Amino acid sequence: MKHLFNLTFLLLSALVLLFIVIPLVGLFGGVGWSALFTAFRDSEIMGSVWLTMKVSFYGTCLILVTGLPLAYLIARHDFRGKSFVESLIDIPVMLPHTAAGIALLVAFNRGVMDDIFKSLGIRIVDTEAGIMIAMMFLSAPFLINGAKEGFKNVDPKLENVARTLGAGRFAVFFRVVLPNARREIVNGMLMMWSRGLGEFGAVVIIAYHPMVAPVLIYDRFNNYGLTYSAPVAAVMIAVSLSTFLLVRWVNNRKRV
Amino acid sequence: MLELRKIGLRKGAFALRQVSLAVPERDYFVILGRTGSGKTLLLETIAGLHRHTGAISFRGREITGVPPERRRVGFVYQDFALFPHLSVTGNIRFSDRYREQAGRIAWQELIDSLDLGELLERDIRYLSGGEKQRVALARAIYSRPDILLLDEPLSAIDPGFRTQIMENLKDLKRRFEVTVIHVTHNFHEAAYLADRIGIMLDGKLVQQGAVQEVLHRPASIPVARFLGYRNILPQRLIDPHAAAGHFALNAAQIRVDTPPVGDDYSMYGVCRERNEGVNHYELVVEADGCPVVVRLTKQSIDPVRVGPGATVQLSFPRSAVTFFPPAESPDEAPV
């Protein structure tokens, strides 16, 4: 009975793991080393990959500055409307991405918001700023929710003790809360950043150009077919996966 | 003098109700109470961590609105709340940035007095309960507090080490010139450490005073019950003219079947139960319809005669008795 249980679970687990691994292996196998190597030297592909990674990183940093205080407030306080605020944060995850793109375009490219952006010299359509807004909107929940869990795991007594030792609220946050929630925050950043790399639906509506990697893959697939789009996909996966694994490894190396 | 005047607040399931307290400087004050009676909440309030009604003053200066970081209180939690991301040294020296050099306690003196030399570079995850406690104490003392707040500091300590650690705690106020407020549910700890003691029940400080006075003269029936008095009896048992009122009787101060010479009170009853301990007997004697628990050493009675069904004479001195006002009834008092 025990063997049957173990065998069933192992088999089912192996199936789902294979399901995840096969497309990746298939992609790299199908593309081949020589096409992959050529793709790595293609300035359009590398420019697009770099742009994607850079813009997603900037968006992650912006959400870090505003999302951490929000995550902390939610983790530490009970207030009226808290569950409403929490649902609000999760809304982008539930939206169809193209619909989100339309919503962003309507909200930020018209009326008051458009005036504000214009006065700041920011344009949304077909710019890096527009791409960043799309990425931020759809992937911010990953960072905020990750940080919220991290803050919840920090014992409030640590903060109390730190205050009696002379540290003010900001010092306690930076010297006690952040270091102890670091792992979840960095993982949340990583999730947000990776999610931003893959953002297509909303980005394509706001900014077809400059082309982020998912748009470039789509563009090449549409115009030239699989042979020209697969190497871009392989490069994008190789670069983002190695960055993801490296950061995760460094972050999880020590317990705290 | 640390003075609390009518402190009140509610936090989730816990509440403080009109807590007033005066602790002279460099006193060791122990607050005794059950788990959930609001003891930790009171300490956190003294530290400035909660908004409350009423007022707190120290050395004659009102500190009610002063934030915790400027109160000069040290706090040691029951689970010690050491910073997991810092080493032992990092934990102890956390206050370096916030307390001026002159105000801090000498490093070597602190390390020697709490025997921390071996621990300084250790990872706090691998410390024992006793070691963690010493680090938490050192961290609090290093910041040179005027008031040290200890929340059940011995509950996570192996019983074998408690005596040694209690010695350490007892010495704190003299060595580091600090006023200590220590909360616990343990009577032995309280009796050993305290200069003065307070009893906290359901968020209220119901009695405070010198140790012996509080432990042996409970001011009310709930306090007597909390302190473990098992005999809360109607006054008519010792005073036939008393129409109402109750008294607490210390079970260990009752004598059986000896001439009541020097004893102030005596009464007769029928033994209903006799339970045997390692070196004592516990009798339940029914006197005028009331069960009286008597605790005796084995040498003090004749086991052949004193057993279930035997009529016995109980006698006890005035010091074994605490009278309560007639208005108090044991039925209303929460057990």
Coordinates of C-alpha atoms in Angstrom, one line a residue, chain A residues 52-211:
Chain A
T52 CA 13.1 43.9 -21.8
M53 CA 15.3 43.1 -18.8
K54 CA 16.2 46.8 -18.2
V55 CA 12.6 48.1 -18.4
S56 CA 11.3 45.3 -16.2
F57 CA 14.0 46.0 -13.7
Y58 CA 13.2 49.7 -13.5
G59 CA 9.5 48.9 -13.1
T60 CA 10.4 46.5 -10.3
C61 CA 12.5 49.1 -8.5
L62 CA 9.7 51.7 -8.8
I63 CA 7.2 49.2 -7.3
L64 CA 9.7 48.3 -4.6
V65 CA 9.8 51.9 -3.4
T66 CA 6.0 52.2 -3.2
G67 CA 5.0 48.6 -2.7
L68 CA 7.1 47.9 0.3
P69 CA 5.4 50.5 2.5
L70 CA 2.0 49.2 1.3
A71 CA 3.0 45.6 2.0
Y72 CA 4.2 46.5 5.5
L73 CA 1.1 48.4 6.4
I74 CA -1.1 45.5 5.3
A75 CA 1.1 43.0 7.1
R76 CA 1.3 44.9 10.4
H77 CA -2.1 46.6 10.8
D78 CA -5.7 45.7 10.8
F79 CA -7.8 48.5 9.4
R80 CA -11.2 49.0 7.9
G81 CA -11.2 48.1 4.2
K82 CA -8.0 46.0 4.5
S83 CA -9.5 43.0 2.5
F84 CA -10.7 45.5 -0.1
V85 CA -7.1 46.9 -0.5
E86 CA -5.8 43.3 -0.7
S87 CA -8.3 42.4 -3.4
L88 CA -7.3 45.6 -5.3
I89 CA -3.7 44.5 -5.3
D90 CA -4.7 41.2 -6.8
I91 CA -6.9 42.6 -9.6
P92 CA -4.2 42.9 -12.3
V93 CA -3.5 39.1 -11.9
M94 CA -7.1 38.4 -12.8
L95 CA -7.4 40.7 -15.9
P96 CA -6.9 39.6 -19.5
H97 CA -3.6 41.3 -20.3
T98 CA -4.9 42.9 -23.5
A99 CA -7.8 44.4 -21.5
A100 CA -5.3 45.8 -19.0
G101 CA -3.4 47.3 -21.9
I102 CA -6.5 49.0 -23.2
A103 CA -7.4 50.2 -19.6
L104 CA -3.9 51.7 -19.2
L105 CA -4.1 53.4 -22.6
V106 CA -7.5 54.9 -21.8
A107 CA -6.4 56.0 -18.3
F108 CA -2.9 57.4 -19.0
N109 CA -3.2 58.6 -22.5
R110 CA -6.2 60.8 -22.1
G111 CA -7.6 63.5 -19.9
V112 CA -5.9 64.6 -16.6
M113 CA -3.3 61.8 -16.4
D114 CA -2.2 62.6 -20.0
D115 CA -1.9 66.3 -19.0
I116 CA 0.2 65.4 -16.0
F117 CA 2.4 63.0 -17.9
K118 CA 2.8 65.6 -20.7
S119 CA 3.8 68.3 -18.2
L120 CA 6.5 65.9 -16.9
G121 CA 7.7 65.3 -20.4
I122 CA 6.5 61.6 -20.4
R123 CA 4.9 60.0 -23.3
I124 CA 3.2 56.6 -23.0
V125 CA 2.6 55.3 -26.5
D126 CA 5.5 53.6 -28.2
T127 CA 8.0 54.5 -25.4
E128 CA 10.0 52.7 -22.7
A129 CA 7.9 54.5 -20.2
G130 CA 4.7 53.0 -21.6
I131 CA 6.3 49.5 -21.6
M132 CA 7.3 50.0 -18.0
I133 CA 3.8 51.1 -17.0
A134 CA 2.3 48.0 -18.6
M135 CA 4.8 45.7 -17.0
M136 CA 4.4 47.3 -13.6
F137 CA 0.6 47.2 -13.6
L138 CA 0.5 43.5 -14.4
S139 CA 3.3 42.2 -12.3
A140 CA 3.3 44.5 -9.2
P141 CA 1.1 42.0 -7.2
F142 CA 3.9 39.4 -7.2
L143 CA 6.3 41.8 -5.4
I144 CA 3.7 43.3 -3.0
N145 CA 2.3 39.9 -2.0
G146 CA 5.8 38.4 -1.6
A147 CA 6.9 41.3 0.6
K148 CA 3.7 41.1 2.6
E149 CA 4.4 37.5 3.5
G150 CA 7.9 38.4 4.3
F151 CA 6.8 41.2 6.7
K152 CA 4.3 38.9 8.3
N153 CA 7.0 36.4 9.2
V154 CA 9.0 39.1 11.1
D155 CA 8.0 38.9 14.7
P156 CA 6.7 42.3 15.8
K157 CA 8.5 41.8 19.1
L158 CA 11.8 42.3 17.3
E159 CA 10.6 45.7 16.3
N160 CA 9.4 46.5 19.8
V161 CA 12.8 45.5 21.3
A162 CA 14.7 47.5 18.6
R163 CA 12.7 50.6 19.6
T164 CA 13.4 50.2 23.3
L165 CA 17.1 50.0 22.3
G166 CA 16.9 53.5 20.8
A167 CA 16.0 52.9 17.1
G168 CA 13.3 55.1 15.6
R169 CA 10.6 53.8 13.3
F170 CA 12.6 54.2 10.1
A171 CA 15.8 52.7 11.6
V172 CA 13.8 49.7 12.9
F173 CA 12.3 49.2 9.4
F174 CA 15.7 49.3 7.7
R175 CA 17.8 47.6 10.3
V176 CA 15.4 44.9 11.6
V177 CA 12.4 44.4 9.4
L178 CA 14.0 44.6 5.9
P179 CA 16.9 42.3 6.7
N180 CA 14.6 39.7 8.2
A181 CA 12.1 39.9 5.3
R182 CA 14.9 40.1 2.7
R183 CA 14.5 36.6 1.3
E184 CA 10.8 37.0 0.5
I185 CA 11.2 40.5 -0.8
V186 CA 14.0 39.5 -3.2
N187 CA 12.0 36.5 -4.3
G188 CA 9.0 38.8 -4.9
M189 CA 11.2 41.2 -6.9
L190 CA 12.4 38.2 -8.9
M191 CA 8.9 37.0 -9.6
M192 CA 7.8 40.5 -10.6
W193 CA 10.8 41.0 -12.8
S194 CA 10.4 37.7 -14.5
R195 CA 6.7 38.3 -15.0
G196 CA 7.5 41.6 -16.6
L197 CA 9.9 40.0 -19.0
G198 CA 7.1 37.8 -20.4
E199 CA 4.5 40.6 -20.6
F200 CA 3.1 40.7 -24.1
G201 CA -0.6 41.5 -24.2
A202 CA -0.6 44.8 -22.5
V203 CA 2.8 45.9 -23.9
V204 CA 1.8 45.2 -27.5
I205 CA -1.2 47.5 -27.2
I206 CA 0.7 50.4 -25.6
A207 CA 4.1 50.1 -27.3
Y208 CA 4.7 47.9 -30.4
H209 CA 8.0 49.8 -30.7
P210 CA 10.5 49.8 -29.2
M211 CA 10.2 46.0 -29.4

